[in-house]
CSV table of C-alpha atoms in Angstrom, one decimal:
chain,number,residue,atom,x,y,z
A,2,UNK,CA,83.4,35.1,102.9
A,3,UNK,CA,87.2,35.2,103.4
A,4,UNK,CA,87.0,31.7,101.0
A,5,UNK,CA,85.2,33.8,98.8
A,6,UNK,CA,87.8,36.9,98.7
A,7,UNK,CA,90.4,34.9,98.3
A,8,UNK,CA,89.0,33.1,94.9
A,9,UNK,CA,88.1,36.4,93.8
A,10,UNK,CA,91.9,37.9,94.1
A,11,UNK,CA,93.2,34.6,92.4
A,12,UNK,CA,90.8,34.7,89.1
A,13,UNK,CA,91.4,38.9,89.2
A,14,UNK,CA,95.3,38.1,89.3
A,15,UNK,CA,94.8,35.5,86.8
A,16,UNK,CA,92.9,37.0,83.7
A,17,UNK,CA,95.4,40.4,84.6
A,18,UNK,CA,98.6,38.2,84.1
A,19,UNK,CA,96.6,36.8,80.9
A,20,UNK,CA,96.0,40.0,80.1
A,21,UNK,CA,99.4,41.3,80.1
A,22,UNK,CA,101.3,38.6,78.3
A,23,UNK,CA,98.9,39.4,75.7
A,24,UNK,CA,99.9,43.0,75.8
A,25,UNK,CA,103.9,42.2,75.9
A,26,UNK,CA,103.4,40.1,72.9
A,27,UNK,CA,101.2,43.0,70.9
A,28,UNK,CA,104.3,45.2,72.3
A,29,UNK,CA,107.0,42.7,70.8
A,30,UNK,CA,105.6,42.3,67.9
A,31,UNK,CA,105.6,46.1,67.3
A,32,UNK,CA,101.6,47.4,66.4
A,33,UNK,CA,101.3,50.8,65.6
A,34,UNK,CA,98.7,50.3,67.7
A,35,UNK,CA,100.7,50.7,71.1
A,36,UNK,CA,102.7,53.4,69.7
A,37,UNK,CA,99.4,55.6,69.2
A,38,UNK,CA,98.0,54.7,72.7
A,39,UNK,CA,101.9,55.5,74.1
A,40,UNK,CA,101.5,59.0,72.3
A,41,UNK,CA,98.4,59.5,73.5
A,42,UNK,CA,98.9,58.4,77.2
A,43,UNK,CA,102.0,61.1,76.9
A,44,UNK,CA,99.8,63.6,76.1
A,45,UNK,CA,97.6,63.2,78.5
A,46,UNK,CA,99.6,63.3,81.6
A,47,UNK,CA,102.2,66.3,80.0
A,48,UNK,CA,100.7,69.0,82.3
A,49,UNK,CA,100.7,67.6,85.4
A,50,UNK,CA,104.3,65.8,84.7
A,51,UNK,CA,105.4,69.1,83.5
A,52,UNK,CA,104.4,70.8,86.9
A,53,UNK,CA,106.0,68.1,88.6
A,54,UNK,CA,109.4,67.9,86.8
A,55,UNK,CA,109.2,71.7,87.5
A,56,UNK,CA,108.4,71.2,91.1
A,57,UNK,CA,111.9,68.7,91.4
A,58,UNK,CA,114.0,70.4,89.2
A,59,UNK,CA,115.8,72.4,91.8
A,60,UNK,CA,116.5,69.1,93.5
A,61,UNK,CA,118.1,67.2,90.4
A,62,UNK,CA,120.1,70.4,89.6
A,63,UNK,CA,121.4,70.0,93.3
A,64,UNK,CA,122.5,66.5,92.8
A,65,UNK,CA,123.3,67.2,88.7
A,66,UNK,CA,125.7,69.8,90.8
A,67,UNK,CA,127.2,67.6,93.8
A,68,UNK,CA,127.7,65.1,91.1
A,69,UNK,CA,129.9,68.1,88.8
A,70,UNK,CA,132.3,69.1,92.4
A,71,UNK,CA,133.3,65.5,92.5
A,72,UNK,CA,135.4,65.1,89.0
A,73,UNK,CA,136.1,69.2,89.1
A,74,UNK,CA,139.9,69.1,89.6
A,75,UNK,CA,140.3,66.4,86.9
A,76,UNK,CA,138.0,67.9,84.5
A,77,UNK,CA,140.0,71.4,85.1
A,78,UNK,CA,143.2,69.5,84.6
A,79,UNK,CA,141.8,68.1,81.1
A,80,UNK,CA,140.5,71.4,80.3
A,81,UNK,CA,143.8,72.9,80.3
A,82,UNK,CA,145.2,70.3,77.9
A,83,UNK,CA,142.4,70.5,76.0
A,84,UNK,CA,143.0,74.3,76.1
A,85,UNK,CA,146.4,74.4,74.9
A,86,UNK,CA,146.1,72.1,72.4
A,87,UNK,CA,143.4,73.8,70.6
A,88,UNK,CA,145.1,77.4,71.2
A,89,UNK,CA,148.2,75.6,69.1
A,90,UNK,CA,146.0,74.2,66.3
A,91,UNK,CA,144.0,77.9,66.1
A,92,UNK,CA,146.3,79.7,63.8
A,93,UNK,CA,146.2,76.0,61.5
A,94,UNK,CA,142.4,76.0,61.6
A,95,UNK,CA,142.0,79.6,60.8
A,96,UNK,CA,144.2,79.5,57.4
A,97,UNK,CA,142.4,76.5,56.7
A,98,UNK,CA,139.2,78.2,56.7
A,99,UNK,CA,140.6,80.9,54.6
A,100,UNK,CA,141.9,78.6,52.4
A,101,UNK,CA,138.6,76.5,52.4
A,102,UNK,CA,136.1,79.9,51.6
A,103,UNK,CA,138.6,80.8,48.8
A,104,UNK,CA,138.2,77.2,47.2
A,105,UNK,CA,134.2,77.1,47.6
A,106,UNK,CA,134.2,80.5,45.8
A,107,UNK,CA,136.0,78.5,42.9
A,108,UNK,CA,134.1,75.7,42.9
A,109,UNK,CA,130.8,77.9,43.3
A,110,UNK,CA,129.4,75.5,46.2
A,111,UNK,CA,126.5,76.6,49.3
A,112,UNK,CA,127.9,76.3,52.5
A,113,UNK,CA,125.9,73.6,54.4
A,114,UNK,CA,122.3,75.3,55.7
A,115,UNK,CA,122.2,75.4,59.2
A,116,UNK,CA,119.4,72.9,60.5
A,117,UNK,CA,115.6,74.7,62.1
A,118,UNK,CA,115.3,73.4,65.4
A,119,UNK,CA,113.1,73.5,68.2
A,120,UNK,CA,113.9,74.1,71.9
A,121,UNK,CA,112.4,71.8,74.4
A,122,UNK,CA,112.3,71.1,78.0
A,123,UNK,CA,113.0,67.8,79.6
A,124,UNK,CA,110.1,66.8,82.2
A,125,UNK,CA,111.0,63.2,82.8
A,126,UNK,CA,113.2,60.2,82.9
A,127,UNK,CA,113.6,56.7,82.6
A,128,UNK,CA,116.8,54.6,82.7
A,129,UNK,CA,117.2,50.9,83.4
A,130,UNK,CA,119.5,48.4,82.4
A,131,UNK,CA,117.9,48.1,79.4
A,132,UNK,CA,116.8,51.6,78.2
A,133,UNK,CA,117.7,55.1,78.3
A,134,UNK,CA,114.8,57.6,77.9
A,135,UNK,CA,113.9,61.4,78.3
A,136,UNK,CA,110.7,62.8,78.3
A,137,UNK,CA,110.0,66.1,76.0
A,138,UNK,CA,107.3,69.1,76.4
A,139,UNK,CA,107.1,69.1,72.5
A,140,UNK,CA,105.6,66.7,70.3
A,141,UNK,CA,104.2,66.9,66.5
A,142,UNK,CA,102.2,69.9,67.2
A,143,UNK,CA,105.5,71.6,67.2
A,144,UNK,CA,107.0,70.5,64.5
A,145,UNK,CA,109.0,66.8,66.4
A,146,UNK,CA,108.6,63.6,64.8
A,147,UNK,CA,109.6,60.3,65.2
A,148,UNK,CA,113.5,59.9,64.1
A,149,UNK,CA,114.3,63.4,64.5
A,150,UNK,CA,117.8,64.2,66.4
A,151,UNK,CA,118.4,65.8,69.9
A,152,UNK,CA,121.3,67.8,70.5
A,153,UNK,CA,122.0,69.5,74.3
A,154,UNK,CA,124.8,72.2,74.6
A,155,UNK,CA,127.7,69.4,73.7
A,156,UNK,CA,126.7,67.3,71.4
A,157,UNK,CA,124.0,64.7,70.0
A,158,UNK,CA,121.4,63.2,72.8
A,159,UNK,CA,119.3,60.7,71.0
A,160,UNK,CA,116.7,60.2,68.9
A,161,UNK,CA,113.1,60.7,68.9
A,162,UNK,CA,111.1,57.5,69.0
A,163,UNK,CA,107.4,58.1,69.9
A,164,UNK,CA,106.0,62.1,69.3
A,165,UNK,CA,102.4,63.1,70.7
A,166,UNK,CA,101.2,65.8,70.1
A,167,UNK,CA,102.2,67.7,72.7
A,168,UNK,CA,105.2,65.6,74.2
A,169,UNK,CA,107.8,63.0,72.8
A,170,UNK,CA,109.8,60.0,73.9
A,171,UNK,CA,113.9,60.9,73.4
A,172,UNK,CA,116.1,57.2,73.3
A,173,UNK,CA,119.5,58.2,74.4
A,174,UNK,CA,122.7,57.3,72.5
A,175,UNK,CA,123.6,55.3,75.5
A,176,UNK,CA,120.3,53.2,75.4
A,177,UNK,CA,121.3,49.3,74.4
A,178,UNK,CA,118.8,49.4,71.6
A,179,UNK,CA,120.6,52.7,70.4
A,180,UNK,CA,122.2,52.5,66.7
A,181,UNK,CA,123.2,55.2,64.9
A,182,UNK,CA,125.6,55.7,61.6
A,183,UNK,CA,128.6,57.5,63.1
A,184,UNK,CA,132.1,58.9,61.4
A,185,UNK,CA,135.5,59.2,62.8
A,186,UNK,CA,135.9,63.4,62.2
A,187,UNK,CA,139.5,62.6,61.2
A,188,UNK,CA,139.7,59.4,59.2
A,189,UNK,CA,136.1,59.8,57.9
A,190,UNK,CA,135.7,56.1,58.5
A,191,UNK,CA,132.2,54.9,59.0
A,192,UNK,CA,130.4,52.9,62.0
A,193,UNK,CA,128.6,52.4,63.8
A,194,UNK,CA,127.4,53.8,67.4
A,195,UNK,CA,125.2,51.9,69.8
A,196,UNK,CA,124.8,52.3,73.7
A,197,UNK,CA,125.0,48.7,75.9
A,198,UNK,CA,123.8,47.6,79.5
A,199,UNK,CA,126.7,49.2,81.3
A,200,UNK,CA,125.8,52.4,80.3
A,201,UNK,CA,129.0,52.8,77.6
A,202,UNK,CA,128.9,54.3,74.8
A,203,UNK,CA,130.5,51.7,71.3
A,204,UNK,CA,132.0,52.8,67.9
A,205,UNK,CA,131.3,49.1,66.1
A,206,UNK,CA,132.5,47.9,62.7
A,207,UNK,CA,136.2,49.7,62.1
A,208,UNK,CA,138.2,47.4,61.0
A,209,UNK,CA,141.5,46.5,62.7
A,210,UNK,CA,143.6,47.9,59.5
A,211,UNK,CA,142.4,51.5,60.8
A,212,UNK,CA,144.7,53.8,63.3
A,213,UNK,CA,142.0,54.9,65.5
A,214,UNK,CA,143.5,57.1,68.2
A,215,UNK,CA,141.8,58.3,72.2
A,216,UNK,CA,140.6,61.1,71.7
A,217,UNK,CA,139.3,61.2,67.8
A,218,UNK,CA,135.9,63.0,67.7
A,219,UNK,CA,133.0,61.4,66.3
A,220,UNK,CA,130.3,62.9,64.6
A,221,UNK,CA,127.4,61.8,62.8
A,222,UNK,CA,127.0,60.2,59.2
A,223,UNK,CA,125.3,61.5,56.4
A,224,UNK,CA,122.9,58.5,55.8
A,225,UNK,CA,120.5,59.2,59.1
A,226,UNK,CA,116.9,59.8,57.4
A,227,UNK,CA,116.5,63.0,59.7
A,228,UNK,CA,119.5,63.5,61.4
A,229,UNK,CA,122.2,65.9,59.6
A,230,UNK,CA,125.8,64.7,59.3
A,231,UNK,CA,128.8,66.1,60.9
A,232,UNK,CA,126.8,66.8,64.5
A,233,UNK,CA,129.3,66.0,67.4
A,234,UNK,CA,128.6,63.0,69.4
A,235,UNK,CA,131.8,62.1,71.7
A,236,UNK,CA,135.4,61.6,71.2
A,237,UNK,CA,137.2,57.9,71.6
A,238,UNK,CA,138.0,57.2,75.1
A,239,UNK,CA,139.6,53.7,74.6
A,240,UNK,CA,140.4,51.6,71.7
A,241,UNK,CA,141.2,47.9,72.0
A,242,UNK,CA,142.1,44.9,69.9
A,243,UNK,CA,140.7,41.7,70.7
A,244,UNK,CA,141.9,38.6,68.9
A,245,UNK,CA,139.6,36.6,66.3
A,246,UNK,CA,137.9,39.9,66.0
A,247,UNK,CA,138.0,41.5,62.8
A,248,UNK,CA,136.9,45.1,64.1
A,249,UNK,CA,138.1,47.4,66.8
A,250,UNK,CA,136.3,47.5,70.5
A,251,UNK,CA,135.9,51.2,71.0
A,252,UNK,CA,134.3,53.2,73.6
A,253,UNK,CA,133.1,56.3,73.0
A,254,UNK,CA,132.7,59.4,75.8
A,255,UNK,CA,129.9,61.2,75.0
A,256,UNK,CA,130.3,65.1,74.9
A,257,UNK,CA,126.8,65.7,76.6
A,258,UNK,CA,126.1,65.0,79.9
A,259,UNK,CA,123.4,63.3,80.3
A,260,UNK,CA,122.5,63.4,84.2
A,261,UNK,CA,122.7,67.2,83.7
A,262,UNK,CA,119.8,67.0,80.7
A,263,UNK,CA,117.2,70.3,80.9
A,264,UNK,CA,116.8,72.0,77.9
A,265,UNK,CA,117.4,70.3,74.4
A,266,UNK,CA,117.1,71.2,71.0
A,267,UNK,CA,115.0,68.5,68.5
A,268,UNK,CA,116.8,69.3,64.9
A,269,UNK,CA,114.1,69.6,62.3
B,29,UNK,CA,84.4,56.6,103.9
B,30,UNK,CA,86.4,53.2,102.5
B,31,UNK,CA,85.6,54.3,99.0
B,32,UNK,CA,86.7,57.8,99.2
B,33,UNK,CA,90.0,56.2,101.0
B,34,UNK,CA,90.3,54.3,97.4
B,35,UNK,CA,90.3,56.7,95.6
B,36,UNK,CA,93.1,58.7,97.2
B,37,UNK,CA,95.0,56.3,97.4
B,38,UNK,CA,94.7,55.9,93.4
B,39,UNK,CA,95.4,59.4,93.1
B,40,UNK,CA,98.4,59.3,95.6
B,41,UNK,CA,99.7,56.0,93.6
B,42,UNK,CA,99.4,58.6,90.0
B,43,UNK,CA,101.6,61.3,92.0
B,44,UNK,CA,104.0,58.5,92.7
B,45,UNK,CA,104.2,57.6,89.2
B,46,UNK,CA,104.9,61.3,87.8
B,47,UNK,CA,107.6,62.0,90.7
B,48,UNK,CA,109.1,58.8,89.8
B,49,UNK,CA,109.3,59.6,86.0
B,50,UNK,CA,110.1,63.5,86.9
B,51,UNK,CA,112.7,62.8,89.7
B,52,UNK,CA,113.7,59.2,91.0
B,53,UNK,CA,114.9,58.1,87.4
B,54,UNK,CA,117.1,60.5,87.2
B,55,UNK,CA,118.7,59.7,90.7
B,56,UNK,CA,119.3,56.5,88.5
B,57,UNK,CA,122.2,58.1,86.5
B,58,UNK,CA,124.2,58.2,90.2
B,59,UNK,CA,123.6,54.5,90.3
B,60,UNK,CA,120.7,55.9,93.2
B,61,UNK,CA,117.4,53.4,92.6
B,62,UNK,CA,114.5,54.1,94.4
B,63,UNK,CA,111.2,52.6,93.0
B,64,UNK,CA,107.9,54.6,94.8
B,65,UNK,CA,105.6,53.3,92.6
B,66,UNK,CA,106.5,49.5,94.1
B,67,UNK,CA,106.2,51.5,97.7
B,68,UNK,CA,103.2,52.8,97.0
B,69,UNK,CA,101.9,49.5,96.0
B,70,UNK,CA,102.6,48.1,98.9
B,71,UNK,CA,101.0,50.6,101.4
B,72,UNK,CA,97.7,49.9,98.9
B,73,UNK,CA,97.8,46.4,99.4
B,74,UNK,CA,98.4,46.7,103.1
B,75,UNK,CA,95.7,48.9,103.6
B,76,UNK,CA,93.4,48.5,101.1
B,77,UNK,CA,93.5,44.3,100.4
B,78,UNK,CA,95.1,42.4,97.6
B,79,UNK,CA,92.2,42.8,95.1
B,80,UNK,CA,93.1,46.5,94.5
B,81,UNK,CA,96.3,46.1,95.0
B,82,UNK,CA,96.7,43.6,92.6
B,83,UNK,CA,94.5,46.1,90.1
B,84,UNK,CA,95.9,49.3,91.2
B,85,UNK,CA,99.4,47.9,90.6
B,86,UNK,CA,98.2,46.6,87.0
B,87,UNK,CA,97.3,50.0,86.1
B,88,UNK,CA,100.2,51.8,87.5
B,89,UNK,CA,102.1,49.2,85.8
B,90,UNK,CA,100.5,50.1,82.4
B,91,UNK,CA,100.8,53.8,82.5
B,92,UNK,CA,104.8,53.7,83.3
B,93,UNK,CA,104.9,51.2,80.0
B,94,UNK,CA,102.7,53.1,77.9
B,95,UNK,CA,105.1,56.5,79.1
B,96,UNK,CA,108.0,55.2,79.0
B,97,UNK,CA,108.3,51.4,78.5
B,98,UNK,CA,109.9,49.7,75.4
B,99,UNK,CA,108.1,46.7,76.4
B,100,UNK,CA,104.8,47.3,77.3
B,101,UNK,CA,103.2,45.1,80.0
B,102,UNK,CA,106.1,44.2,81.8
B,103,UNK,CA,105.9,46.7,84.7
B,104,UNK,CA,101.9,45.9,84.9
B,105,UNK,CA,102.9,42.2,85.1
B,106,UNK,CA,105.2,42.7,87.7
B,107,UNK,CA,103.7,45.1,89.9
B,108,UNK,CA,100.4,42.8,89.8
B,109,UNK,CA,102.8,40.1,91.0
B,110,UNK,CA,104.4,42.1,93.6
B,111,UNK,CA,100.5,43.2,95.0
B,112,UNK,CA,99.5,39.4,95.2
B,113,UNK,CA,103.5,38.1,96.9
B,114,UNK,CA,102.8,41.2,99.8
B,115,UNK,CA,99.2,39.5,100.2
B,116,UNK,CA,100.0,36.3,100.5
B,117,UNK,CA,103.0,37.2,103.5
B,118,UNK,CA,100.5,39.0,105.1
B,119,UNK,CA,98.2,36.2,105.3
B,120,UNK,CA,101.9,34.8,106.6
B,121,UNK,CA,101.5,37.3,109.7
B,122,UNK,CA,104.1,39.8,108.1
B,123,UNK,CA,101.9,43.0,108.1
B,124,UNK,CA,102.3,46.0,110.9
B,125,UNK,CA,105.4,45.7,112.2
B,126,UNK,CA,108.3,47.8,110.6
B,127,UNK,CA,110.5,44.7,110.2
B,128,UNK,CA,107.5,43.3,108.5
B,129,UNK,CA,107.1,45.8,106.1
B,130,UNK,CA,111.0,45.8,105.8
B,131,UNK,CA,111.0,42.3,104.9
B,132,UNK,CA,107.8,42.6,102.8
B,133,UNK,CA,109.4,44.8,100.8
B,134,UNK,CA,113.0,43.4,100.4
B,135,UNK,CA,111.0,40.0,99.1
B,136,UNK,CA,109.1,42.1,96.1
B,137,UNK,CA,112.1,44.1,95.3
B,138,UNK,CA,113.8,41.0,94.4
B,139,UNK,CA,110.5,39.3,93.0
B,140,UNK,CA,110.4,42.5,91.1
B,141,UNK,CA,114.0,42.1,89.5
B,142,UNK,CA,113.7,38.3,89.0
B,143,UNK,CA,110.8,38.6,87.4
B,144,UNK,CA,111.5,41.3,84.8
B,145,UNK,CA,114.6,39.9,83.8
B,146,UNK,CA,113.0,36.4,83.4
B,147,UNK,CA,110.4,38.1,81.1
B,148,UNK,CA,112.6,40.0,79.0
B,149,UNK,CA,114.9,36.7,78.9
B,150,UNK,CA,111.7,34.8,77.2
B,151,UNK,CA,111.5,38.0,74.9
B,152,UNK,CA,115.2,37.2,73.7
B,153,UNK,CA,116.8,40.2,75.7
B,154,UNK,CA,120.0,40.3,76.4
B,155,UNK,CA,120.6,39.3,80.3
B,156,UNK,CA,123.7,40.6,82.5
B,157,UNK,CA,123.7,38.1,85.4
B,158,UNK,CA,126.5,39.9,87.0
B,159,UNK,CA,125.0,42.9,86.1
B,160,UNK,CA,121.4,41.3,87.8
B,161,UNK,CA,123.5,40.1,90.9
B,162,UNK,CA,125.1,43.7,91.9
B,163,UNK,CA,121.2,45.0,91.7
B,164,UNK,CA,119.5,42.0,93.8
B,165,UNK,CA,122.3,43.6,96.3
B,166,UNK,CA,122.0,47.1,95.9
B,167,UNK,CA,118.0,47.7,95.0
B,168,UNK,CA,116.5,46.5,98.3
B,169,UNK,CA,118.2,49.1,100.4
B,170,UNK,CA,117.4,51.9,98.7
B,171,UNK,CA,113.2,50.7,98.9
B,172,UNK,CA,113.7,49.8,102.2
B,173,UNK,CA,114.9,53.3,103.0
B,174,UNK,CA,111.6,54.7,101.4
B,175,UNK,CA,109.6,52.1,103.4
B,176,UNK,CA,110.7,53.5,106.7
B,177,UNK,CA,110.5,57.2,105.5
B,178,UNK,CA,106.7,55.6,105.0
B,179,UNK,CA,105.8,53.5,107.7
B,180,UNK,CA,104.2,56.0,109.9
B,181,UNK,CA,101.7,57.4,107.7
B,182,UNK,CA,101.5,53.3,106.9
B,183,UNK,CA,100.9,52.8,110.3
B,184,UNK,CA,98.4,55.2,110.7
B,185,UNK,CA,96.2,53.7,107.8
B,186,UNK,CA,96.4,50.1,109.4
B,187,UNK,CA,95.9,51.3,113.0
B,188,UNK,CA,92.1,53.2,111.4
B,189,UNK,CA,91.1,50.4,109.3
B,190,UNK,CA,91.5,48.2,112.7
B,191,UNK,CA,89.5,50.3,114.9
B,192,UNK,CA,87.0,50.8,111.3
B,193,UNK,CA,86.5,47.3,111.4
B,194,UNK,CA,86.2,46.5,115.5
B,195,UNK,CA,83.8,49.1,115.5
B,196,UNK,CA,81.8,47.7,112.2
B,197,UNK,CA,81.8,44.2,114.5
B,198,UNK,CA,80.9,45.8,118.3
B,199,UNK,CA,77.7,47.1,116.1
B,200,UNK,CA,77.1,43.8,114.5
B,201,UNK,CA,77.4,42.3,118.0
């Protein structure tokens, strides 16, 4: 009988592990097959993973808040330079922007349309060393589809990669399979953004000729299928030269925090 | 009575899965990993036997791919794995004591790890070993934590299905 069990276990075990290798390969290979039954299996557990994000969210805005009290006096201490700064360039920006209406007038140009979008709640995470993921409460029934952009209260997110109907996978700029056309704000230079294992954030493919500085914004391209150009995503946190390489190693800080996701807005 | 005990343990390993999605992945940001879903596994399979363990961990496996996985399967591989490894240290002797279940679970955490890295190694990932090394480290603690927040209501379950099974065999006698 125990023999018997014990046989039974081993062939069960055996035709799963079949199983599944066939599935990872189907996966790899990338059906459109999996992506509908990943859509679908979103749908179908939304409600009750809604009520349960719902249910914890007090807890991760106690930790997303334990987690702010630590940095506070450095981030109050940036702040202020920040503050400063920006107060100086003001009266610059302002007669720019005088300057810049007056010329469009001339040149009889629109003013870029802001962008429809659609404001959804986060109901669950995943994050390994090899992705990066929020869960959405809106999917195609609201309008989301797959490529769309993210943006929180900062800056750009991620991406949408899989929309059900009623719920969508977000991959985050920091996830290593994350790759995005980017612009420095200042130089205009293109690049390229991608996320890596560690978590960091990379500005690829500016050539060593270029004065990149810390702190340069970066904002999105123009040549994103659904994503608009000229949406924040961080600023340069450290630039480096290594030798034999033709390009720049920069690292980007992102402007949203993402431990502290809740609501986001997909752009349309 | 056994079936009914099945079934909510299925539906207890499906809670697991949505607070782990809703909640422990985001601990993950503060470099905070607890896995419940493996924890939950390894109650089933130390109350319940390996052979729905071994399924139970297959399909809670496939639902976390099919939410949130890039490469689906992987999780369902590795928690079927992870059902059969606890069955066979059992068969060892390693089963009711809460060094047991420590063990038993330090052993699948690191199967767990191993495992998935091998897998997305023979799907031409990228692998950190350092990066693999710091998390054989860190990972076990934190499960080992939730194992002895657990091992009560563990405890409990084995304790019944004991006196469930020396009453099944008085009556036989």
């Amino acid at each position: 009988m125990i023999n018997n069990r014990r046989f039974r276990n081993i062939i069960v075990l055996v035709i799963l592990v079949f199983l599944c290798l066939v599935i990872i390969t189907i996966s790899f290979r990338g059906s459109g097959v999996t992506e509908r039954i990943k859509a679908s299996t979103l749908d179908f557990f939304e409600p009750v993973q809604g009520k349960i994000s719902s249910f914890f969210n007090p807890i991760t805005g106690f930790f997303s808040q334990v987690g702010e009290y630590i940095g506070l006096r450095q981030k109050y201490l940036d702040l202020e330079e920040e503050n400063a700064n920006l107060l100086a360039n003001y009266a610059e920006s302002t007669s720019i922007k005088i300057e810049n209406d007056a010329l469009r007038k001339l040149l009889d140009l629109d003013i870029r349309e802001d962008n429809d979008t659609v404001a959804v709640k986060v109901i669950g995470f995943y994050s390994n060393r090899w992705q990066s993921e929020v869960i959405i409460n809106a999917g195609t029934s609201n309008g989301v589809l797959e490529g769309m952009g993210v943006v929180g209260t900062n800056g750009l997110c991620g991406i949408v990669i899989s929309a059900g109907n009623k719920s969508s996978t977000i991959r985050l700029i920091s996830d290593p399979q994350s790759s995005l056309g980017a612009r420095i704000l200042s130089s205009r230079k293109l690049g390229l953004i991608e996320g890596s294992q560690d978590g960091t954030i990379h500005l690829h493919y500016i050539s060593t000729d270029e004065e990149v500085y810390k702190g340069d914004i970066i904002v999105t391209s123009e040549y994103g299928q659904y994503l608009p150009p000229d949406i924040l995503i961080g600023r340069v946190q450290e630039v480096s030269r290594i030798s034999g390489n033709p390009y720049l190693e920069i690292i980007i800080e992102p402007f949203e925090d993402f431990k502290d996701l809740e609501y986001l807005m997909v752009i349309k | 009575m056994k079936t009914i005990n099945i079934i909510l343990h299925f539906a207890l390993l499906i809670i697991a899965l949505m607070v782990q999605i809703a909640f422990f992945e985001h601990l993950e940001m503060y470099f905070i990993s607890f896995d419940i879903v493996l924890i939950a596994i390894v109650s089933i399979t130390l109350l319940d036997g390996a052979f729905y363990g071994i399924i139970f961990g297959f399909i809670a496996g496939l639902i976390l791919d099919l939410m949130v996985g890039d490469l689906v399967g992987v999780s369902a591989l590795v928690y079927a794995l992870d059902a059969f490894i606890v069955w066979k240290l059992v068969e060892a002797g390693f089963r009711s004591k809460l060094t047991s279940q420590i063990f038993l679970v330090f052993i699948v955490t690191e199967a767990n790890l191993i495992i998935t890295n091998l897998i997305r190694f023979l799907f031409n990932y990228q692998i950190d070993l350092p990066g693999m090394g710091l998390e054989l480290l860190t990972l076990p603690v934190f499960n080992i934590l939730l194992i002895i927040m657990f091992y009560p209501a563990i405890k409990i379950g084995i304790s019944r299905g004991l006196e469930e099974f020396e009453f099944k065999y008085k009556n036989k006698a």
